[in-house]
Coordinates of C-alpha atoms in Angstrom, one line a residue:
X453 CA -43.1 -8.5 -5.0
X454 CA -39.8 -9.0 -3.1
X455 CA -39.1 -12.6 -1.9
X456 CA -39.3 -11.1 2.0
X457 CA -42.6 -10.4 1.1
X458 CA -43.6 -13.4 -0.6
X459 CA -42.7 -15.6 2.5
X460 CA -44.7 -13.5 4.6
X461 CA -47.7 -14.2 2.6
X462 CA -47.1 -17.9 2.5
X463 CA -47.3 -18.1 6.0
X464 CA -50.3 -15.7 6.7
X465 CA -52.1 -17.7 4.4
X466 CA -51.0 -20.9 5.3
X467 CA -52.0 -20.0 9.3
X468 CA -55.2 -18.9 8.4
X469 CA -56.2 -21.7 6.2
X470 CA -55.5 -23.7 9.5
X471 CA -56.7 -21.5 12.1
X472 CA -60.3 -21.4 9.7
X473 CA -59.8 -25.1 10.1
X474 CA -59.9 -25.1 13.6
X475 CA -62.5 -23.2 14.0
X476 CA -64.8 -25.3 11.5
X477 CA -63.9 -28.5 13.7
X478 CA -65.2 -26.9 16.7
X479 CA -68.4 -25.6 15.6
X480 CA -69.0 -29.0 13.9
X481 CA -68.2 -30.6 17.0
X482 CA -70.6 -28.3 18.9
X483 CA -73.4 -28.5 16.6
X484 CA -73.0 -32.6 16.7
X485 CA -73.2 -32.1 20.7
X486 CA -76.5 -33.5 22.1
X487 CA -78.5 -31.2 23.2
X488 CA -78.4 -32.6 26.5
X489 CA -75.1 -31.8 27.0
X490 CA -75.6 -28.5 25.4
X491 CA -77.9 -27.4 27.2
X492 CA -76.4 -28.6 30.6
X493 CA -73.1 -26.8 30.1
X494 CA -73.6 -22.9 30.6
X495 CA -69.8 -22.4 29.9
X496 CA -70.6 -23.3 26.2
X497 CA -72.1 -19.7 26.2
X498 CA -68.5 -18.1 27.0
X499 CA -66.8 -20.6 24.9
X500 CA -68.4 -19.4 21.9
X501 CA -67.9 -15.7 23.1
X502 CA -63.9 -16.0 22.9
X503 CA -64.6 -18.3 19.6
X504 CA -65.7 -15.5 17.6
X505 CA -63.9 -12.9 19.1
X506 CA -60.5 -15.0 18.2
X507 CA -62.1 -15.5 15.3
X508 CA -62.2 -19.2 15.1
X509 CA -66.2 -18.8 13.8
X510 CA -68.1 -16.5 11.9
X511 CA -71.0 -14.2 13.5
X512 CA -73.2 -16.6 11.4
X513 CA -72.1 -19.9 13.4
X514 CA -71.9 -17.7 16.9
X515 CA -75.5 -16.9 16.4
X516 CA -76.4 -20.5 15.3
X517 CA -74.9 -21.8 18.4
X518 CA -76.4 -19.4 20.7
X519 CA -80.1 -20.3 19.1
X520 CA -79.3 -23.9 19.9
X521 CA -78.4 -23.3 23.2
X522 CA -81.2 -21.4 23.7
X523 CA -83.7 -23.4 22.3
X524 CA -82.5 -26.3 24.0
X525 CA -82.3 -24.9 27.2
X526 CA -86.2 -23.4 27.1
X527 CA -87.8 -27.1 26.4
X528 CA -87.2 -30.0 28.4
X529 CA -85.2 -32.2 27.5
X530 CA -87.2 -35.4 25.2
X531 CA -86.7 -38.6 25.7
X532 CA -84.9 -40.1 23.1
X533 CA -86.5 -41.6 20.2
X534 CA -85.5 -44.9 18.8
X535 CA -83.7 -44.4 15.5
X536 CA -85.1 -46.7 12.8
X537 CA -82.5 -49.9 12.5
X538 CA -81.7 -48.6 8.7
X539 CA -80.0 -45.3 10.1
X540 CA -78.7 -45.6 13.5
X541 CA -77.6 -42.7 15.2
X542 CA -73.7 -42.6 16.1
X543 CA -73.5 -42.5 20.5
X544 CA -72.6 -39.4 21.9
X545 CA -69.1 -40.6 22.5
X546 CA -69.2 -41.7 18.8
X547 CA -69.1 -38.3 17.6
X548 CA -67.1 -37.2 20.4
X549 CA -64.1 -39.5 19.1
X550 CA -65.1 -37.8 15.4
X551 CA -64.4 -34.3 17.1
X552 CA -61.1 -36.0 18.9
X553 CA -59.5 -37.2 15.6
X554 CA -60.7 -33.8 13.8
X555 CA -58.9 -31.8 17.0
X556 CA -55.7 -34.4 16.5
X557 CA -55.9 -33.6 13.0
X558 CA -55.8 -29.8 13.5
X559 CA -53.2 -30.0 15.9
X560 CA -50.4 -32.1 14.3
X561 CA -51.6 -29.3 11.3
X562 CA -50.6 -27.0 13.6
X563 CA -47.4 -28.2 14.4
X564 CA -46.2 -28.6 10.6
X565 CA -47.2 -25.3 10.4
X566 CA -44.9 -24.3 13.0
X567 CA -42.4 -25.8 11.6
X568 CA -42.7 -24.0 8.3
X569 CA -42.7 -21.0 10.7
X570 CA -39.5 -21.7 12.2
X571 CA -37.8 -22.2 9.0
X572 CA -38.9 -19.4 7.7
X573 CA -37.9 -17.4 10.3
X574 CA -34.3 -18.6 9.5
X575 CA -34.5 -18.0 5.8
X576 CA -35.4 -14.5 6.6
X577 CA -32.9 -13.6 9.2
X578 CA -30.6 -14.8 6.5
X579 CA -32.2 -12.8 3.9
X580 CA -31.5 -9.8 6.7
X581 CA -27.9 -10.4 6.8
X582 CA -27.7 -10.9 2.6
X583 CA -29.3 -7.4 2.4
X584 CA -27.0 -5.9 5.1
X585 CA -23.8 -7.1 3.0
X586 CA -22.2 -4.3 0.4
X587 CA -22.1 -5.9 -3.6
X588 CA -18.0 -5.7 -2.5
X589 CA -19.0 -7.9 0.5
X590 CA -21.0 -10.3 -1.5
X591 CA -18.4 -10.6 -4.3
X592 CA -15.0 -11.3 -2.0
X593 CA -17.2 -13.7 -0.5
X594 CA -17.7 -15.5 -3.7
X595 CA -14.1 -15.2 -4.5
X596 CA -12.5 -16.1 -1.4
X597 CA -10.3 -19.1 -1.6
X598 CA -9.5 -18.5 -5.6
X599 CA -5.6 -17.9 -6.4
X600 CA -6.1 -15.1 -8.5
X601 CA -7.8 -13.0 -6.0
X602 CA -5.0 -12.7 -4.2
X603 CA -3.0 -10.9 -6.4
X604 CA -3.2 -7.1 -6.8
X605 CA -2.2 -4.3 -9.3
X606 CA -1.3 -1.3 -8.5
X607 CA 1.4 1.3 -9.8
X608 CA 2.4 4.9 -9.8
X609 CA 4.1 7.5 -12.3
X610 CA 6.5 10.5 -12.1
X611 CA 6.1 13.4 -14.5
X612 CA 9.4 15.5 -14.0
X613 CA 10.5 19.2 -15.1
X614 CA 13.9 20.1 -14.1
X615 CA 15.1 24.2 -15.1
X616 CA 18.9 24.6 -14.7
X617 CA 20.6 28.4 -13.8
X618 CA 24.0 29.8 -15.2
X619 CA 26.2 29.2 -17.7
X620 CA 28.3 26.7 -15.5
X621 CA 25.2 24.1 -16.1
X622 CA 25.1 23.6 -19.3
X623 CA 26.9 20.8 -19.4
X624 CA 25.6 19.1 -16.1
X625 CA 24.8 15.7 -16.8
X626 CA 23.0 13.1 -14.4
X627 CA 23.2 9.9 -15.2
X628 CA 19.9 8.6 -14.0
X629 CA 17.8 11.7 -14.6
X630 CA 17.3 12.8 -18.0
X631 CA 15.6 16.1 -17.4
X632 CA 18.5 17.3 -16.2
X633 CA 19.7 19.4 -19.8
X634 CA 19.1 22.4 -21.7
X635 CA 17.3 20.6 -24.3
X636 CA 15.3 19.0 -22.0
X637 CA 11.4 19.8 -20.8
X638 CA 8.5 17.4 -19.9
X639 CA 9.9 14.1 -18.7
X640 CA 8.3 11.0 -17.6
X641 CA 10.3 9.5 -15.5
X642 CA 8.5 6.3 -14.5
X643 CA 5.6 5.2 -15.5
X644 CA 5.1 1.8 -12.9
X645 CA 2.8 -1.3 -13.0
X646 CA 2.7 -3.9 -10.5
X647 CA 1.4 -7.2 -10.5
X648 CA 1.8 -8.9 -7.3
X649 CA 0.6 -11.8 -4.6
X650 CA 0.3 -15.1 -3.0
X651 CA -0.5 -17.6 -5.3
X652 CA -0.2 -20.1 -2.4
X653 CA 0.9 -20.2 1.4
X654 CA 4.3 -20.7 0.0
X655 CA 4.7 -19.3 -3.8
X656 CA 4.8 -15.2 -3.8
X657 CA 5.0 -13.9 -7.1
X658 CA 5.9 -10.0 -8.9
X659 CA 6.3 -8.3 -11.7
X660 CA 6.6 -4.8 -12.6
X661 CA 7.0 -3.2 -15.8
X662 CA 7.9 0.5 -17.1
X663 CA 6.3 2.2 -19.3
X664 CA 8.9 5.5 -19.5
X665 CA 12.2 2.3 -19.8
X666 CA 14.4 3.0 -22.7
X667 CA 15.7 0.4 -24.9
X668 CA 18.9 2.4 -25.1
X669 CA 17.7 3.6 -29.1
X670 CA 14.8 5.1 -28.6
X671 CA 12.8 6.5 -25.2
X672 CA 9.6 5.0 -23.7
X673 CA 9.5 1.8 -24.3
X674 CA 7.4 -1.4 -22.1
X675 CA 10.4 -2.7 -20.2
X676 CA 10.5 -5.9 -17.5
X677 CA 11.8 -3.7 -13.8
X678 CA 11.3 -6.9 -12.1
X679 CA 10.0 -10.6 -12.5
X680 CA 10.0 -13.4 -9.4
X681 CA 9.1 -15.9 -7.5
X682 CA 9.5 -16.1 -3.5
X683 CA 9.4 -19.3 -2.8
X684 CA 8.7 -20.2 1.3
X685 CA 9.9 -22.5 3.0
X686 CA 7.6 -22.3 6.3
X687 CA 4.0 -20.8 6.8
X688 CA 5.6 -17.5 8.2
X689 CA 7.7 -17.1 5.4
X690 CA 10.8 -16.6 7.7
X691 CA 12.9 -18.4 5.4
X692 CA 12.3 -18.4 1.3
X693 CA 14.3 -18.4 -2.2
X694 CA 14.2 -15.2 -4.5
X695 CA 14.3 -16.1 -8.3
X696 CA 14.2 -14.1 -11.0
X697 CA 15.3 -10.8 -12.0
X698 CA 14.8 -8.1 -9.2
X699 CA 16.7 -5.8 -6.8
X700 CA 20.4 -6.7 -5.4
X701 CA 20.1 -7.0 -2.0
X702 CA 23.2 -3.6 -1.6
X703 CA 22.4 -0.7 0.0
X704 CA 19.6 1.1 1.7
X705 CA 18.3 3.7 -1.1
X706 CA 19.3 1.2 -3.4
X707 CA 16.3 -1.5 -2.1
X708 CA 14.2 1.5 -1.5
X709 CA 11.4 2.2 -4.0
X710 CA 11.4 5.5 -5.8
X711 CA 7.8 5.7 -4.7
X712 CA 8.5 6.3 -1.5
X713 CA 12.0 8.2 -1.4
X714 CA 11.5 11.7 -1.0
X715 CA 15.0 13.1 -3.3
X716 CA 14.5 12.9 -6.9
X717 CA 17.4 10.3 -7.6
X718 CA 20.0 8.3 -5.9
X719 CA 22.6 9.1 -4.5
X720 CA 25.9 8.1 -7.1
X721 CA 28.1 6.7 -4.5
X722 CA 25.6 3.7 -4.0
X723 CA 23.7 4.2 -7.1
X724 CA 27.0 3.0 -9.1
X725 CA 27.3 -0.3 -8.0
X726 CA 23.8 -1.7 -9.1
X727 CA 22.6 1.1 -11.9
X728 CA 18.8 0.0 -12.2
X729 CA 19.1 -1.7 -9.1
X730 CA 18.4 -4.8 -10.7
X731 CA 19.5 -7.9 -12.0
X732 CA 18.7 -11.7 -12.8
X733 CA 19.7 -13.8 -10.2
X734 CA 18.6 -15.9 -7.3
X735 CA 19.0 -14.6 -3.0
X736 CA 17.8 -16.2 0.0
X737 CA 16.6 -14.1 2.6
X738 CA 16.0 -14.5 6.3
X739 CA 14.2 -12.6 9.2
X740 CA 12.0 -13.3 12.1
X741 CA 8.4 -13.1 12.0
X742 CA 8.3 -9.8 14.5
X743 CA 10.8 -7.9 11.7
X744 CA 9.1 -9.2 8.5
X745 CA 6.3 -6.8 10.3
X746 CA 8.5 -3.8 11.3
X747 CA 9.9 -3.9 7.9
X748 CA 6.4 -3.7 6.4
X749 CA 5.2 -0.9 8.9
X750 CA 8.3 1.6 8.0
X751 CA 6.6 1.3 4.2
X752 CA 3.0 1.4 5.1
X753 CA 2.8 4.6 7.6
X754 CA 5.0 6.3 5.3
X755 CA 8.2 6.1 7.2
X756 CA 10.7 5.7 3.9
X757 CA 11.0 2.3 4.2
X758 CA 13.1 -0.1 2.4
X759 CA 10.8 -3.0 2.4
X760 CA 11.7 -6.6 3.5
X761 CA 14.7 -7.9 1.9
X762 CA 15.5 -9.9 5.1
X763 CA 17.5 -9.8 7.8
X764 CA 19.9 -11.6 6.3
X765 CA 19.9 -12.3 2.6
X766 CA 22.7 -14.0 0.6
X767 CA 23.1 -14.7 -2.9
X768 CA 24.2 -14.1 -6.5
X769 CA 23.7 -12.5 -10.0
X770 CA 24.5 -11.9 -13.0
X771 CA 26.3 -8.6 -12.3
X772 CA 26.3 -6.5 -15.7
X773 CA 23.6 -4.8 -15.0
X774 CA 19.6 -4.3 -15.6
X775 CA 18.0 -6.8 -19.0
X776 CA 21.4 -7.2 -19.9
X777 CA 22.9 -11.2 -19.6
X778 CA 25.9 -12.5 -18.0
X779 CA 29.6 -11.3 -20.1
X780 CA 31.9 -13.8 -18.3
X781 CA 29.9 -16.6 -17.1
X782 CA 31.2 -15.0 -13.3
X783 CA 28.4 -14.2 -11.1
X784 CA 28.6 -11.6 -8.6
X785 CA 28.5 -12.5 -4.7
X786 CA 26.7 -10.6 -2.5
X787 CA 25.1 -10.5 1.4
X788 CA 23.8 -8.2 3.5
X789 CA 22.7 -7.9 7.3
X790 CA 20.0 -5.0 8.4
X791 CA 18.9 -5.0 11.3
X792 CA 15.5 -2.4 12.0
X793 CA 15.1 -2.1 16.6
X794 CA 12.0 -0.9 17.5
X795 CA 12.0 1.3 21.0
X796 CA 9.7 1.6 23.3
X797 CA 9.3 5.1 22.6
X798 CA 8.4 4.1 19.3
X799 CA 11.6 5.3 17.7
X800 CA 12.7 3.1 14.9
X801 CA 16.4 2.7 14.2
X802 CA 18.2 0.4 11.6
X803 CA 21.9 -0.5 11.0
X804 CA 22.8 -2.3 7.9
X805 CA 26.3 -3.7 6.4
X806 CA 26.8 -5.3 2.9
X807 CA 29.1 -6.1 0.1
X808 CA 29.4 -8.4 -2.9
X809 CA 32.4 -9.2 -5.0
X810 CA 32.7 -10.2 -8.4
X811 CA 34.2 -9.6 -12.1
X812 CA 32.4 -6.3 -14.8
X813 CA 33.1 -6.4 -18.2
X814 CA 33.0 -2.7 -19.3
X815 CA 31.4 -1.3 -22.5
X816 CA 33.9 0.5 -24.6
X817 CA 33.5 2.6 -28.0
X818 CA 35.9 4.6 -29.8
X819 CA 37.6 8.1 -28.5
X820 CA 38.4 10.9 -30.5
X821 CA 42.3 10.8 -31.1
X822 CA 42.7 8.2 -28.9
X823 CA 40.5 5.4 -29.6
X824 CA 38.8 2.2 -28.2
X825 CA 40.4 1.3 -24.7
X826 CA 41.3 -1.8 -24.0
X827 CA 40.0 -4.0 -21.6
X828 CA 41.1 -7.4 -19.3
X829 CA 38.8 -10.7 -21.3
X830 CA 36.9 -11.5 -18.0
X831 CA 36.1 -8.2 -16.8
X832 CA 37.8 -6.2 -13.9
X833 CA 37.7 -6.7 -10.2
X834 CA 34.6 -5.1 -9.0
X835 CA 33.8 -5.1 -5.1
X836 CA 32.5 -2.9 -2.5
X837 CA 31.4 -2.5 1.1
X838 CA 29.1 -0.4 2.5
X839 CA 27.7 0.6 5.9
X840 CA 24.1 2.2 6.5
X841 CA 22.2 3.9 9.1
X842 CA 18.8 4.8 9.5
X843 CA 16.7 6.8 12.1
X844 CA 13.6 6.4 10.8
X845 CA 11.3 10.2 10.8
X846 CA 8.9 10.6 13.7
X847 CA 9.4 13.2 13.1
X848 CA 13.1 13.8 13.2
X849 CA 14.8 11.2 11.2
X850 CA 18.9 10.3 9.4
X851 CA 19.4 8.1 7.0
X852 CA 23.2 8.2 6.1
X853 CA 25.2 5.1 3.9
X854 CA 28.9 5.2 2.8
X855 CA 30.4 2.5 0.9
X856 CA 34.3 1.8 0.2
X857 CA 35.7 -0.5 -2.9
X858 CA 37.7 -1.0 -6.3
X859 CA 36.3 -1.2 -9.8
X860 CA 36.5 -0.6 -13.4
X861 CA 38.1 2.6 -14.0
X862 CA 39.3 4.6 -17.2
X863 CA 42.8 4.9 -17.4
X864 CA 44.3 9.1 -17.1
X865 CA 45.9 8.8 -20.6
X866 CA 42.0 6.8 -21.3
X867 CA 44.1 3.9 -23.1
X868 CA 42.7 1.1 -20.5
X869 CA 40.5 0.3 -18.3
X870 CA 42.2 -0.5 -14.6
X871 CA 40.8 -2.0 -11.6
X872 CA 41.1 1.6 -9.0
X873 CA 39.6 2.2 -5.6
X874 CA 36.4 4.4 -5.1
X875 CA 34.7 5.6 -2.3
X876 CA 31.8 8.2 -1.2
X877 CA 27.9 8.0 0.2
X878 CA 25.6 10.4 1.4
X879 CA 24.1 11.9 4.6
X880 CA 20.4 13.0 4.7
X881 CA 18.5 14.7 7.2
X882 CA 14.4 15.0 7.4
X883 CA 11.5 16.0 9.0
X884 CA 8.2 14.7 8.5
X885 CA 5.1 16.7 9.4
X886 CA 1.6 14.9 9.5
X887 CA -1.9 16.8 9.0
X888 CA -4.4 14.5 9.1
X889 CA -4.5 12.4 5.7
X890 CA -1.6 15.1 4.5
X891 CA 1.8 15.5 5.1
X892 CA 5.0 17.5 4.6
X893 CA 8.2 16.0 4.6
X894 CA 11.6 18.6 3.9
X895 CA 14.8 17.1 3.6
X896 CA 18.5 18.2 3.1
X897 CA 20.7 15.6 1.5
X898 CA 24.7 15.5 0.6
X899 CA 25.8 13.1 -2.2
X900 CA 29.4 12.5 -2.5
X901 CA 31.4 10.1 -4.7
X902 CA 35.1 9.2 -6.0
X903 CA 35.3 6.6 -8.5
X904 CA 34.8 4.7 -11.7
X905 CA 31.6 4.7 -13.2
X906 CA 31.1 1.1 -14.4
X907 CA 28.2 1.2 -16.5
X908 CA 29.2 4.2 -18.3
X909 CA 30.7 3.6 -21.4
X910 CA 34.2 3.0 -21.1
X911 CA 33.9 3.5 -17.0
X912 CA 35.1 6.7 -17.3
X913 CA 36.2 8.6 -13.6
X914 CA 33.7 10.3 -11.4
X915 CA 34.1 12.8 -9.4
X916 CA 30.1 14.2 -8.2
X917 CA 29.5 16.3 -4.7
X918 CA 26.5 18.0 -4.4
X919 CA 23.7 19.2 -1.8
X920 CA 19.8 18.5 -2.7
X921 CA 17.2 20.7 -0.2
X922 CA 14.1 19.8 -0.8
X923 CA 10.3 19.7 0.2
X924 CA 7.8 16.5 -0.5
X925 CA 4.1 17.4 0.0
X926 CA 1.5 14.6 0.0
X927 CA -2.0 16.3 0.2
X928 CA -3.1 12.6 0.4
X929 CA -2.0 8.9 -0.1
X930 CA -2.5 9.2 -4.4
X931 CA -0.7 12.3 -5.0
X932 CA 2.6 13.7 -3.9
X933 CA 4.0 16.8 -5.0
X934 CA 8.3 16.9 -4.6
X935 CA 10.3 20.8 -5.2
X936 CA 14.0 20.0 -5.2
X937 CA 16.6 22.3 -5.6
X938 CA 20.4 21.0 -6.2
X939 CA 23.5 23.1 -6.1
X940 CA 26.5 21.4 -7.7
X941 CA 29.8 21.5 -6.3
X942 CA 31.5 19.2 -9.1
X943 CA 30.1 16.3 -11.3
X944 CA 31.6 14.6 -13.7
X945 CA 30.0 14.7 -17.7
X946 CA 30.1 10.6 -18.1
X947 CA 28.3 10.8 -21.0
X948 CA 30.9 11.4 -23.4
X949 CA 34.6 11.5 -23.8
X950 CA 36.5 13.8 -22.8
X951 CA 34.5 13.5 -19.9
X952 CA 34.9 17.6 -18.2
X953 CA 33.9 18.6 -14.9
X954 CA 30.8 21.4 -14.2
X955 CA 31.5 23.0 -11.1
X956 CA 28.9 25.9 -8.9
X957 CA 25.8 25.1 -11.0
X958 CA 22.3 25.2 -10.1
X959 CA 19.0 23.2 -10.6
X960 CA 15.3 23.4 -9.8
X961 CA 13.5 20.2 -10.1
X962 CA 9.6 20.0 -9.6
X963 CA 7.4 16.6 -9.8
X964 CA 4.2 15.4 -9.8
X965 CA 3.5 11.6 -8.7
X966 CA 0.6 10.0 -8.5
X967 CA 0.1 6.2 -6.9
X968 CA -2.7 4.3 -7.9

């Protein structure tokens, strides 16, 4: 029997036992009457009438009452007889007080029984709202208040085929994207999880990890992407300290998660400065409450979003590059401003400007016939600029950076490395289509770029310029389906001395990603 049920019973018993009660108190009461007044009062006759049809008495006591009445009623009434001084009989008014204190009795009873009622009634209009409540309900409201609920993991993954066409290609190399060879098929190309939250109203906390990272001797290994703290310094979290290794505040696509950008890969003018996008160091970062807001709407309605890195965000870092430590004991500098303006036709536009300064000690190895450059102790003068804007797709959108600088560079006779200028960005245009939970989103993108390539080996030059079109299809919020084809004007092999060009080839990329 449920507990609803057993309550019920409890009181249905409980009101009879007391209702029985009441009626038992009456009928004594009336059968301890005189007959006198029995017999006087003709509205005993409906009294009992409504008594047993409430149910107060049995048939058997109606009909005992009745005969009384009757019986009394047909005789006259006899004088009273003296009661014998051993047994006196009680006074009418005697047993009328007996019949009082019996009805008092009954009544207060009553009222505790009430009482019970009432409570009960609130037990099971609680019990109504209990069963009403989903399991998830009940169990958030167990957990509500405890730290750890208030972290979340969540990830994604990107399972990449890329087929190259012509004879030109078969030397393409892309830096970032590994599919892109002959003797390449199935890739993984990320393989993300995410642990992230609020541990308090002022300690924010993530950490992501790859499980398609490469240790740089062998492929797929469990790398750290990002570890940190945000640390607030008010309730709105307007103002707070980043610590720990994560992304350097430069450039648009650069702070733009690979989740949510539509193109395979970055583009190499930005890309370059920050390869990984990461590094160990500690920013502060600065933005009104209303912006923190926009900047998390242009991620969560799928606009291509960077995310909230501020308004304004300065800091510094180490500067060599993703899991590798300081060369120099030089940080790098950096700041950046973006500012996102919200119409009120709903159109969303950005404009961002950053740079960051500082000294990059390249890696060098031996060259064929030439052999090891050499290379300034500290590092060489690495700094860049870079301006970006954004028209955010609804359903139209831009998104356009270019970014101007010097850096490590290989030397022509590849003797040296040099400190040279570099320059180049990309423009991209898109279109974004929604159906209902789906949507389609084509783009057209052109990557340029003239410069050293730091974190290449020796920093050999590099010369890329190429055109993506492509198509992104999300059939729903956990899977997304990306077609990219890439014609290649010129890109430079940075893989290996002596570094040649591929000019006019072709690629097809196709990937699967799936967010969970």
């Amino acid at each position: 029997m449920s507990l609803r049920n057993r309550i019920h019973t409890s009181l249905l018993s409980k009101l009879s036992q007391s209702l029985r009660a009441l009626g038992v108190a009456l009928t004594f009461g009336m059968l301890c009457l005189p007959p006198q007044v029995m017999a006087d009062n003709a509205a005993l006759m409906k009294l009992f009438e409504i008594m047993k049809a409430k149910g107060s008495i049995t048939q058997e006591e109606y009909d005992q009452l009745v005969a009384v009445a009757q019986a009394e009623d047909a005789k006259p009434v006899p004088a009273p007889t003296p009661v014998p001084a051993a047994a006196p009989a009680l006074p009418s008014n005697e047993r009328l007080e007996q019949m009082e204190e019996r009805l008092a009795q009954t009544e207060a009873e009553m009222k505790e029984l009430d009482a019970h009622i009432a409570e009960s009634k609130k037990s099971l209009a609680e019990l109504d709202k209990l069963s009403s409540e989903t399991p998830k309900d009940l169990m958030e409201k167990m957990l509500d208040g405890k730290w750890y609920e208030n972290l979340s993991f969540r990830g994604y993954a990107q399972f990449r085929y890329t087929a190259l066409y012509g004879d030109n290609a078969e030397g393409l190399n892309v830096p970032n994207d590994r599919s892109v060879s002959d003797t390449e098929s199935f890739l993984i190309r990320r393989g993300r999880l995410i642990l992230s939250g609020d541990v308090s109203d002022h300690l924010y906390i993530y950490a992501q990890s790859d499980y398609a990272g490469s240790t740089g001797t062998g492929d797929f290994a469990l790398q750290m992407r990002d570890l940190y703290a945000d640390i607030a310094l008010d309730a709105d979290k307007e103002f707070r300290f980043r610590v720990g290794q994560s992304k350097v505040p430069f450039g648009f696509v650069n702070l733009q998660s690979s989740q949510n950008r539509a193109p395979m890969e970055r583009p190499d003018a930005l890309n370059s400065a920050v390869e990984g996008e990461r590094d160990i160091g500690a920013y502060f970062y600065w933005a009104p409450k209303e912006k923190r807001k926009l900047f998390s709407k242009l991620v969560k309605e799928g606009l291509k979003g960077s995310g909230d890195y501020g308004v304004f965000g300065i800091g510094a870092y180490n500067g060599q590059g993703l899991n590798r430590g300081d060369l120099n004991g030089q940080p790098h500098y950096v700041a950046r401003f973006a500012y996102p303006v919200e119409f009120k036709s709903g159109q969303i536009m950005e404009f961002g400007l950053q740079g960051y300064t500082g000294s990059f000690v390249s890696r060098t190895s031996n060259i064929a016939g030439v052999g090891t450059p050499s290379s300034p102790e500290h590092g060489n003068k690495d700094e860049r600029m870079a301006l970006t804007y954004v028209l955010y797709p609804q359903p139209f959108g831009i998104e356009a950076e270019w970014a101007w600088g010097r850096g490590p560079q290989l030397s022509d006779d590849m003797t040296t490395i040099e400190t040279a200028s570099l320059q180049g960005g990309y423009i991209q245009a898109n279109y974004r289509i929604k159906q209902g939970e789906a949507s389609w989103f084509p783009f057209i993108r052109y990557n340029h770029y003239e410069g050293g390539r730091k974190f290449g080996t020796n920093s050999p030059w590099d010369n890329v310029s190429e055109v993506d079109v492509g198509l992104e299809w999300a059939p729903n919020k956990d899977i997304e389906l990306t077609l990219m084809y890439t014609h290649t004007f010129q890109r430079t092999n940075t893989s290996a001395a002596p570094y040649d060009e591929v000019e006019n080839a072709d690629r097809l990329g196709l990937q699967l990603q799936w967010n969970f």
